[in-house]
Amino acid sequence: MATILAGVGLLLGALVLTGKVGSLAYDLIAMAGDNTVILLIAGALTSMVLGMGMTISAAYLFLAIALAPALTESGLDPLAIHMFMLYWGMISYITPPIAFAAFAAAPISGSSSMRTGFEAMRLGTIIYFIPFFFVLNPALIGQGTTAEIASVLGSAIVGVLLLSAALQGYLLGIGRLGHARFVQWPIRVALFTGGLLLLVPGGDNFGGISGSVFTLVAVGCVAVALALQFVIQNPNKARIGVLSE
């Protein structure tokens, strides 16, 4: 742990002493070009790295100076940007090799620190996606009309449930997805795709495709996944249905 923190400290110190903090925003813009998604990914990784070994408040202040200008200049919602940075600055708390929160819990569970960190990362996989969704669709944080917020929030809840089911292999109300690995993975991929598309707002950042198109494709993916799951869980009923036709 001491070695990891020392490395993080050297990284942060190098950024400050070389003056790269001030140019970081412009370097990110140059690297991402006009692609907002790539800029967000670069910003997320930067936030997580700079958030390592620092308190949440210190990490946020550091990121607000170093990263916010790059994301603001891309035309994203300022409130969503700052929440994005704060969120990704905290994600390092469950992400190895730092994972302060997981490492603190390891002695309680009697498990090794690194194993606990990876388990925390696995269980919290969905939270790595959520910041991207509310930055690309600010209605998720209350930026929009009441009808828009309600519609987007409903889609987001369903989308997050589907993504979580795909990542964990268990769907609420149905149970374990598939029984054999070669059958389980197609179901999980279909659910993951459907959940992801429900959360994608559409628009210029996604080739000009509207959110309605993404929603229709998402419904199709989920329908395929549920049909496969039904056939697996009820092979006799599925066989009878085919024979009756």
Short mmCIF file of N, CA, C and O in Angstrom, two decimals, residues 5-123:
data_model
loop_
_atom_site.label_atom_id
_atom_site.label_comp_id
_atom_site.label_asym_id
_atom_site.label_seq_id
_atom_site.Cartn_x
_atom_site.Cartn_y
_atom_site.Cartn_z
N LEU A 5 0.83 4.27 -2.85
CA LEU A 5 0.58 5.67 -2.52
C LEU A 5 1.77 6.55 -2.89
O LEU A 5 1.60 7.69 -3.32
N ALA A 6 2.97 6.00 -2.71
CA ALA A 6 4.16 6.77 -3.09
C ALA A 6 4.17 7.03 -4.59
O ALA A 6 4.50 8.13 -5.04
N GLY A 7 3.78 6.02 -5.37
CA GLY A 7 3.73 6.19 -6.82
C GLY A 7 2.70 7.23 -7.23
O GLY A 7 2.94 8.06 -8.11
N VAL A 8 1.54 7.19 -6.59
CA VAL A 8 0.50 8.17 -6.88
C VAL A 8 0.97 9.57 -6.51
O VAL A 8 0.75 10.54 -7.25
N GLY A 9 1.64 9.68 -5.36
CA GLY A 9 2.15 10.98 -4.94
C GLY A 9 3.16 11.54 -5.93
O GLY A 9 3.17 12.74 -6.22
N LEU A 10 4.02 10.67 -6.45
CA LEU A 10 4.99 11.11 -7.45
C LEU A 10 4.30 11.59 -8.72
O LEU A 10 4.72 12.58 -9.34
N LEU A 11 3.24 10.89 -9.11
CA LEU A 11 2.50 11.28 -10.31
C LEU A 11 1.88 12.66 -10.15
O LEU A 11 2.02 13.53 -11.02
N LEU A 12 1.21 12.87 -9.02
CA LEU A 12 0.57 14.16 -8.79
C LEU A 12 1.61 15.27 -8.65
O LEU A 12 1.42 16.38 -9.17
N GLY A 13 2.70 14.97 -7.96
CA GLY A 13 3.75 15.97 -7.81
C GLY A 13 4.37 16.35 -9.14
O GLY A 13 4.66 17.53 -9.39
N ALA A 14 4.55 15.37 -10.01
CA ALA A 14 5.12 15.65 -11.33
C ALA A 14 4.20 16.54 -12.15
O ALA A 14 4.66 17.45 -12.85
N LEU A 15 2.89 16.30 -12.05
CA LEU A 15 1.93 17.14 -12.79
C LEU A 15 1.99 18.59 -12.32
O LEU A 15 1.93 19.52 -13.13
N VAL A 16 2.10 18.77 -11.02
CA VAL A 16 2.12 20.13 -10.47
C VAL A 16 3.42 20.84 -10.80
O VAL A 16 3.44 21.98 -11.26
N LEU A 17 4.55 20.17 -10.57
CA LEU A 17 5.86 20.80 -10.75
C LEU A 17 6.17 21.12 -12.21
O LEU A 17 6.84 22.10 -12.51
N THR A 18 5.68 20.28 -13.12
CA THR A 18 5.96 20.52 -14.54
C THR A 18 4.96 21.47 -15.19
O THR A 18 5.12 21.84 -16.35
N GLY A 19 3.92 21.85 -14.43
CA GLY A 19 2.92 22.76 -14.98
C GLY A 19 1.96 22.10 -15.94
O GLY A 19 1.21 22.78 -16.65
N LYS A 20 1.93 20.77 -15.96
CA LYS A 20 1.05 20.06 -16.88
C LYS A 20 -0.41 20.12 -16.47
O LYS A 20 -1.30 19.82 -17.26
N VAL A 21 -0.67 20.50 -15.23
CA VAL A 21 -2.06 20.61 -14.78
C VAL A 21 -2.81 21.64 -15.62
O VAL A 21 -3.95 21.43 -16.04
N GLY A 22 -2.14 22.75 -15.89
CA GLY A 22 -2.79 23.80 -16.66
C GLY A 22 -3.04 23.41 -18.11
O GLY A 22 -4.02 23.84 -18.72
N SER A 23 -2.15 22.62 -18.69
CA SER A 23 -2.30 22.25 -20.10
C SER A 23 -3.06 20.94 -20.28
O SER A 23 -3.32 20.53 -21.42
N LEU A 24 -3.42 20.29 -19.18
CA LEU A 24 -4.10 19.00 -19.28
C LEU A 24 -5.41 19.11 -20.05
O LEU A 24 -5.73 18.25 -20.88
N ALA A 25 -6.17 20.17 -19.79
CA ALA A 25 -7.45 20.34 -20.46
C ALA A 25 -7.28 20.40 -21.97
O ALA A 25 -8.00 19.73 -22.72
N TYR A 26 -6.32 21.18 -22.42
CA TYR A 26 -6.12 21.35 -23.85
C TYR A 26 -5.53 20.09 -24.48
O TYR A 26 -5.81 19.78 -25.64
N ASP A 27 -4.73 19.38 -23.74
CA ASP A 27 -4.18 18.12 -24.25
C ASP A 27 -5.30 17.10 -24.46
O ASP A 27 -5.29 16.35 -25.46
N LEU A 28 -6.25 17.05 -23.54
CA LEU A 28 -7.37 16.12 -23.67
C LEU A 28 -8.24 16.47 -24.88
O LEU A 28 -8.69 15.59 -25.62
N ILE A 29 -8.49 17.76 -25.08
CA ILE A 29 -9.29 18.18 -26.23
C ILE A 29 -8.60 17.82 -27.53
O ILE A 29 -9.22 17.33 -28.48
N ALA A 30 -7.29 18.04 -27.59
CA ALA A 30 -6.53 17.71 -28.80
C ALA A 30 -6.54 16.22 -29.07
O ALA A 30 -6.63 15.78 -30.22
N MET A 31 -6.49 15.42 -28.01
CA MET A 31 -6.46 13.97 -28.17
C MET A 31 -7.82 13.44 -28.62
O MET A 31 -7.90 12.55 -29.47
N ALA A 32 -8.90 13.98 -28.05
CA ALA A 32 -10.24 13.47 -28.35
C ALA A 32 -10.82 14.05 -29.63
O ALA A 32 -11.71 13.45 -30.24
N GLY A 33 -10.33 15.20 -30.04
CA GLY A 33 -10.90 15.83 -31.23
C GLY A 33 -12.32 16.31 -30.96
O GLY A 33 -12.59 16.92 -29.93
N ASP A 34 -13.23 15.99 -31.86
CA ASP A 34 -14.63 16.39 -31.70
C ASP A 34 -15.49 15.29 -31.10
O ASP A 34 -16.71 15.42 -31.03
N ASN A 35 -14.88 14.20 -30.68
CA ASN A 35 -15.63 13.06 -30.15
C ASN A 35 -15.84 13.23 -28.65
O ASN A 35 -14.90 13.09 -27.86
N THR A 36 -17.07 13.53 -28.26
CA THR A 36 -17.38 13.77 -26.85
C THR A 36 -17.20 12.52 -26.01
O THR A 36 -16.75 12.59 -24.87
N VAL A 37 -17.55 11.37 -26.56
CA VAL A 37 -17.46 10.11 -25.81
C VAL A 37 -16.01 9.81 -25.46
O VAL A 37 -15.69 9.43 -24.32
N ILE A 38 -15.10 9.98 -26.43
CA ILE A 38 -13.68 9.74 -26.17
C ILE A 38 -13.16 10.72 -25.13
O ILE A 38 -12.37 10.36 -24.24
N LEU A 39 -13.61 11.97 -25.22
CA LEU A 39 -13.20 12.97 -24.24
C LEU A 39 -13.66 12.60 -22.84
O LEU A 39 -12.92 12.74 -21.86
N LEU A 40 -14.87 12.07 -22.74
CA LEU A 40 -15.39 11.65 -21.43
C LEU A 40 -14.61 10.46 -20.88
O LEU A 40 -14.33 10.38 -19.68
N ILE A 41 -14.26 9.52 -21.76
CA ILE A 41 -13.48 8.36 -21.30
C ILE A 41 -12.11 8.81 -20.80
O ILE A 41 -11.65 8.37 -19.73
N ALA A 42 -11.48 9.71 -21.55
CA ALA A 42 -10.19 10.24 -21.11
C ALA A 42 -10.33 11.00 -19.80
O ALA A 42 -9.49 10.88 -18.90
N GLY A 43 -11.41 11.76 -19.69
CA GLY A 43 -11.65 12.50 -18.45
C GLY A 43 -11.92 11.59 -17.28
O GLY A 43 -11.48 11.86 -16.15
N ALA A 44 -12.64 10.49 -17.53
CA ALA A 44 -12.93 9.54 -16.46
C ALA A 44 -11.65 8.89 -15.94
O ALA A 44 -11.44 8.78 -14.72
N LEU A 45 -10.80 8.45 -16.85
CA LEU A 45 -9.54 7.83 -16.44
C LEU A 45 -8.65 8.82 -15.69
O LEU A 45 -8.02 8.47 -14.69
N THR A 46 -8.65 10.06 -16.18
CA THR A 46 -7.85 11.09 -15.51
C THR A 46 -8.38 11.35 -14.10
O THR A 46 -7.61 11.46 -13.14
N SER A 47 -9.71 11.42 -13.98
CA SER A 47 -10.31 11.66 -12.67
C SER A 47 -10.00 10.53 -11.70
O SER A 47 -9.69 10.77 -10.53
N MET A 48 -10.06 9.30 -12.19
CA MET A 48 -9.80 8.17 -11.31
C MET A 48 -8.35 8.14 -10.85
O MET A 48 -8.06 7.91 -9.67
N VAL A 49 -7.43 8.41 -11.77
CA VAL A 49 -6.01 8.39 -11.42
C VAL A 49 -5.69 9.51 -10.43
O VAL A 49 -5.02 9.31 -9.41
N LEU A 50 -6.20 10.71 -10.72
CA LEU A 50 -5.92 11.84 -9.83
C LEU A 50 -6.66 11.71 -8.50
O LEU A 50 -6.26 12.31 -7.50
N GLY A 51 -7.74 10.92 -8.49
CA GLY A 51 -8.47 10.72 -7.25
C GLY A 51 -7.83 9.69 -6.34
O GLY A 51 -8.22 9.55 -5.18
N MET A 52 -6.84 8.98 -6.84
CA MET A 52 -6.16 7.97 -6.03
C MET A 52 -5.27 8.64 -4.98
O MET A 52 -4.50 9.54 -5.28
N GLY A 53 -5.39 8.18 -3.78
CA GLY A 53 -4.53 8.68 -2.72
C GLY A 53 -4.88 10.06 -2.20
O GLY A 53 -4.12 10.65 -1.44
N MET A 54 -6.04 10.59 -2.60
CA MET A 54 -6.45 11.91 -2.14
C MET A 54 -7.83 11.81 -1.51
O MET A 54 -8.60 10.90 -1.83
N THR A 55 -8.16 12.72 -0.62
CA THR A 55 -9.52 12.77 -0.09
C THR A 55 -10.46 13.22 -1.20
O THR A 55 -10.03 13.81 -2.20
N ILE A 56 -11.74 12.95 -1.02
CA ILE A 56 -12.72 13.28 -2.06
C ILE A 56 -12.74 14.77 -2.34
O ILE A 56 -12.75 15.21 -3.50
N SER A 57 -12.72 15.58 -1.28
CA SER A 57 -12.78 17.04 -1.47
C SER A 57 -11.53 17.55 -2.19
O SER A 57 -11.62 18.38 -3.10
N ALA A 58 -10.36 17.04 -1.79
CA ALA A 58 -9.12 17.47 -2.44
C ALA A 58 -9.08 17.03 -3.89
O ALA A 58 -8.66 17.79 -4.78
N ALA A 59 -9.53 15.81 -4.15
CA ALA A 59 -9.54 15.30 -5.53
C ALA A 59 -10.47 16.14 -6.40
O ALA A 59 -10.13 16.48 -7.54
N TYR A 60 -11.63 16.49 -5.85
CA TYR A 60 -12.58 17.28 -6.64
C TYR A 60 -12.02 18.66 -6.96
O TYR A 60 -12.13 19.14 -8.10
N LEU A 61 -11.42 19.32 -5.98
CA LEU A 61 -10.85 20.64 -6.23
C LEU A 61 -9.75 20.57 -7.28
O LEU A 61 -9.64 21.44 -8.15
N PHE A 62 -8.94 19.54 -7.19
CA PHE A 62 -7.86 19.35 -8.16
C PHE A 62 -8.44 19.15 -9.56
O PHE A 62 -7.98 19.75 -10.54
N LEU A 63 -9.47 18.30 -9.66
CA LEU A 63 -10.06 17.99 -10.95
C LEU A 63 -10.84 19.17 -11.52
O LEU A 63 -10.89 19.36 -12.74
N ALA A 64 -11.47 19.95 -10.65
CA ALA A 64 -12.23 21.11 -11.11
C ALA A 64 -11.32 22.11 -11.81
O ALA A 64 -11.75 22.83 -12.73
N ILE A 65 -10.07 22.16 -11.38
CA ILE A 65 -9.10 23.07 -12.00
C ILE A 65 -8.48 22.45 -13.24
O ILE A 65 -8.32 23.10 -14.28
N ALA A 66 -8.14 21.16 -13.14
CA ALA A 66 -7.39 20.52 -14.21
C ALA A 66 -8.25 20.00 -15.34
O ALA A 66 -7.83 19.99 -16.51
N LEU A 67 -9.46 19.55 -15.03
CA LEU A 67 -10.25 18.81 -16.02
C LEU A 67 -11.51 19.53 -16.49
O LEU A 67 -11.91 19.38 -17.64
N ALA A 68 -12.14 20.29 -15.61
CA ALA A 68 -13.42 20.92 -15.95
C ALA A 68 -13.37 21.76 -17.23
O ALA A 68 -14.30 21.72 -18.04
N PRO A 69 -12.31 22.55 -17.45
CA PRO A 69 -12.29 23.36 -18.68
C PRO A 69 -12.41 22.54 -19.96
O PRO A 69 -13.08 22.95 -20.90
N ALA A 70 -11.75 21.38 -19.99
CA ALA A 70 -11.79 20.55 -21.20
C ALA A 70 -13.21 20.06 -21.47
O ALA A 70 -13.69 20.09 -22.60
N LEU A 71 -13.89 19.61 -20.43
CA LEU A 71 -15.24 19.08 -20.60
C LEU A 71 -16.25 20.19 -20.86
O LEU A 71 -17.21 20.02 -21.61
N THR A 72 -16.04 21.36 -20.25
CA THR A 72 -16.96 22.47 -20.45
C THR A 72 -16.89 22.98 -21.88
O THR A 72 -17.92 23.29 -22.49
N GLU A 73 -15.69 23.05 -22.43
CA GLU A 73 -15.53 23.54 -23.80
C GLU A 73 -16.15 22.61 -24.83
O GLU A 73 -16.39 23.01 -25.97
N SER A 74 -16.43 21.37 -24.45
CA SER A 74 -17.06 20.44 -25.39
C SER A 74 -18.57 20.64 -25.47
O SER A 74 -19.24 19.98 -26.26
N GLY A 75 -19.11 21.55 -24.64
CA GLY A 75 -20.53 21.86 -24.70
C GLY A 75 -21.40 21.05 -23.77
O GLY A 75 -22.63 21.09 -23.88
N LEU A 76 -20.81 20.32 -22.84
CA LEU A 76 -21.59 19.51 -21.90
C LEU A 76 -22.13 20.37 -20.76
O LEU A 76 -21.64 21.46 -20.50
N ASP A 77 -23.15 19.86 -20.09
CA ASP A 77 -23.79 20.58 -18.99
C ASP A 77 -22.79 20.76 -17.84
O ASP A 77 -22.21 19.77 -17.36
N PRO A 78 -22.59 21.99 -17.35
CA PRO A 78 -21.58 22.23 -16.29
C PRO A 78 -21.86 21.46 -15.01
O PRO A 78 -20.93 20.91 -14.40
N LEU A 79 -23.13 21.41 -14.58
CA LEU A 79 -23.45 20.67 -13.35
C LEU A 79 -23.13 19.19 -13.52
O LEU A 79 -22.55 18.56 -12.63
N ALA A 80 -23.49 18.64 -14.67
CA ALA A 80 -23.22 17.22 -14.93
C ALA A 80 -21.72 16.96 -14.98
O ALA A 80 -21.25 15.92 -14.51
N ILE A 81 -20.97 17.90 -15.52
CA ILE A 81 -19.51 17.75 -15.60
C ILE A 81 -18.90 17.65 -14.21
O ILE A 81 -18.08 16.77 -13.93
N HIS A 82 -19.31 18.54 -13.32
CA HIS A 82 -18.72 18.54 -11.98
C HIS A 82 -19.14 17.30 -11.20
O HIS A 82 -18.35 16.75 -10.42
N MET A 83 -20.37 16.84 -11.40
CA MET A 83 -20.79 15.59 -10.77
C MET A 83 -20.01 14.41 -11.34
O MET A 83 -19.66 13.47 -10.63
N PHE A 84 -19.75 14.47 -12.64
CA PHE A 84 -18.97 13.43 -13.31
C PHE A 84 -17.58 13.33 -12.70
O PHE A 84 -17.09 12.23 -12.39
N MET A 85 -16.93 14.46 -12.51
CA MET A 85 -15.58 14.47 -11.94
C MET A 85 -15.59 13.98 -10.50
O MET A 85 -14.72 13.20 -10.08
N LEU A 86 -16.57 14.44 -9.72
CA LEU A 86 -16.67 14.01 -8.33
C LEU A 86 -16.91 12.51 -8.24
O LEU A 86 -16.30 11.81 -7.42
N TYR A 87 -17.78 12.02 -9.11
CA TYR A 87 -18.12 10.59 -9.13
C TYR A 87 -16.89 9.75 -9.46
O TYR A 87 -16.57 8.78 -8.75
N TRP A 88 -16.19 10.12 -10.54
CA TRP A 88 -15.03 9.33 -10.95
C TRP A 88 -13.85 9.50 -10.01
O TRP A 88 -13.00 8.62 -9.90
N GLY A 89 -13.79 10.62 -9.31
CA GLY A 89 -12.76 10.78 -8.30
C GLY A 89 -12.95 9.82 -7.14
O GLY A 89 -11.99 9.40 -6.49
N MET A 90 -14.22 9.44 -6.88
CA MET A 90 -14.53 8.52 -5.78
C MET A 90 -14.44 7.06 -6.19
O MET A 90 -14.31 6.18 -5.34
N ILE A 91 -14.54 6.78 -7.49
CA ILE A 91 -14.55 5.39 -7.95
C ILE A 91 -13.25 4.66 -7.60
O ILE A 91 -13.23 3.44 -7.44
N SER A 92 -12.18 5.42 -7.45
CA SER A 92 -10.91 4.78 -7.08
C SER A 92 -10.99 4.11 -5.71
O SER A 92 -10.17 3.25 -5.39
N TYR A 93 -12.00 4.47 -4.92
CA TYR A 93 -12.14 3.88 -3.58
C TYR A 93 -12.55 2.41 -3.63
O TYR A 93 -12.40 1.70 -2.64
N ILE A 94 -13.07 1.95 -4.78
CA ILE A 94 -13.39 0.52 -4.91
C ILE A 94 -12.64 -0.11 -6.08
O ILE A 94 -12.95 -1.22 -6.49
N THR A 95 -11.68 0.62 -6.63
CA THR A 95 -10.95 0.13 -7.80
C THR A 95 -9.50 -0.18 -7.44
O THR A 95 -8.76 0.72 -7.04
N PRO A 96 -9.10 -1.45 -7.54
CA PRO A 96 -7.69 -1.78 -7.30
C PRO A 96 -6.80 -1.06 -8.32
O PRO A 96 -7.27 -0.76 -9.42
N PRO A 97 -5.55 -0.73 -7.98
CA PRO A 97 -4.84 -1.19 -6.78
C PRO A 97 -5.00 -0.30 -5.55
O PRO A 97 -4.38 -0.57 -4.53
N ILE A 98 -5.79 0.79 -5.64
CA ILE A 98 -5.97 1.66 -4.47
C ILE A 98 -7.09 1.12 -3.59
O ILE A 98 -6.85 0.56 -2.54
N ALA A 99 -8.34 1.27 -4.02
CA ALA A 99 -9.52 0.67 -3.38
C ALA A 99 -9.50 0.82 -1.85
O ALA A 99 -9.59 -0.16 -1.12
N PHE A 100 -9.41 2.06 -1.39
CA PHE A 100 -9.35 2.30 0.06
C PHE A 100 -10.53 1.68 0.80
O PHE A 100 -10.36 1.06 1.86
N ALA A 101 -11.74 1.86 0.27
CA ALA A 101 -12.93 1.36 0.96
C ALA A 101 -12.90 -0.16 1.06
O ALA A 101 -13.21 -0.74 2.10
N ALA A 102 -12.51 -0.82 -0.04
CA ALA A 102 -12.45 -2.28 -0.03
C ALA A 102 -11.34 -2.78 0.88
O ALA A 102 -11.50 -3.77 1.60
N PHE A 103 -10.20 -2.10 0.85
CA PHE A 103 -9.08 -2.52 1.69
C PHE A 103 -9.41 -2.36 3.18
O PHE A 103 -8.95 -3.14 4.01
N ALA A 104 -10.21 -1.33 3.49
CA ALA A 104 -10.61 -1.14 4.89
C ALA A 104 -11.57 -2.24 5.34
O ALA A 104 -11.59 -2.62 6.52
N ALA A 105 -12.36 -2.77 4.39
CA ALA A 105 -13.32 -3.82 4.73
C ALA A 105 -12.68 -5.21 4.75
O ALA A 105 -13.25 -6.14 5.33
N ALA A 106 -11.52 -5.35 4.12
CA ALA A 106 -10.89 -6.67 4.01
C ALA A 106 -10.61 -7.32 5.37
O ALA A 106 -10.90 -8.51 5.55
N PRO A 107 -10.06 -6.60 6.36
CA PRO A 107 -9.82 -7.24 7.66
C PRO A 107 -11.10 -7.73 8.33
O PRO A 107 -11.09 -8.72 9.06
N ILE A 108 -12.21 -7.03 8.08
CA ILE A 108 -13.49 -7.43 8.68
C ILE A 108 -13.95 -8.76 8.10
O ILE A 108 -14.45 -9.64 8.82
N SER A 109 -13.78 -8.92 6.80
CA SER A 109 -14.23 -10.15 6.14
C SER A 109 -13.21 -11.28 6.26
O SER A 109 -13.53 -12.44 6.00
N GLY A 110 -11.99 -10.93 6.63
CA GLY A 110 -10.94 -11.94 6.73
C GLY A 110 -10.36 -12.33 5.40
O GLY A 110 -9.63 -13.32 5.29
N SER A 111 -10.65 -11.54 4.36
CA SER A 111 -10.15 -11.83 3.02
C SER A 111 -8.91 -10.98 2.74
O SER A 111 -8.60 -10.04 3.46
N SER A 112 -8.21 -11.32 1.67
CA SER A 112 -7.05 -10.53 1.28
C SER A 112 -7.52 -9.18 0.73
O SER A 112 -8.62 -9.07 0.17
N SER A 113 -6.69 -8.18 0.87
CA SER A 113 -7.06 -6.83 0.45
C SER A 113 -7.35 -6.76 -1.05
O SER A 113 -8.36 -6.20 -1.47
N MET A 114 -6.46 -7.32 -1.85
CA MET A 114 -6.63 -7.22 -3.29
C MET A 114 -7.84 -8.02 -3.77
O MET A 114 -8.58 -7.58 -4.65
N ARG A 115 -8.06 -9.18 -3.18
CA ARG A 115 -9.23 -9.98 -3.56
C ARG A 115 -10.52 -9.24 -3.23
O ARG A 115 -11.48 -9.24 -4.01
N THR A 116 -10.55 -8.59 -2.07
CA THR A 116 -11.73 -7.81 -1.68
C THR A 116 -11.92 -6.64 -2.63
O THR A 116 -13.05 -6.30 -3.00
N GLY A 117 -10.83 -6.02 -3.06
CA GLY A 117 -10.92 -4.92 -4.00
C GLY A 117 -11.52 -5.34 -5.33
O GLY A 117 -12.40 -4.65 -5.87
N PHE A 118 -11.08 -6.46 -5.86
CA PHE A 118 -11.63 -6.93 -7.13
C PHE A 118 -13.09 -7.37 -6.99
O PHE A 118 -13.88 -7.20 -7.92
N GLU A 119 -13.44 -7.92 -5.84
CA GLU A 119 -14.84 -8.30 -5.62
C GLU A 119 -15.72 -7.06 -5.54
O GLU A 119 -16.84 -7.03 -6.07
N ALA A 120 -15.22 -6.01 -4.87
CA ALA A 120 -15.96 -4.75 -4.80
C ALA A 120 -16.13 -4.15 -6.19
O ALA A 120 -17.20 -3.63 -6.54
N MET A 121 -15.10 -4.25 -6.98
CA MET A 121 -15.16 -3.74 -8.35
C MET A 121 -16.19 -4.52 -9.17
O MET A 121 -16.95 -3.94 -9.95
N ARG A 122 -16.22 -5.84 -8.99
CA ARG A 122 -17.17 -6.67 -9.73
C ARG A 122 -18.61 -6.34 -9.35
O ARG A 122 -19.48 -6.19 -10.20
N LEU A 123 -18.85 -6.24 -8.04
CA LEU A 123 -20.21 -5.97 -7.57
C LEU A 123 -20.68 -4.56 -7.94
O LEU A 123 -21.87 -4.31 -8.10
#
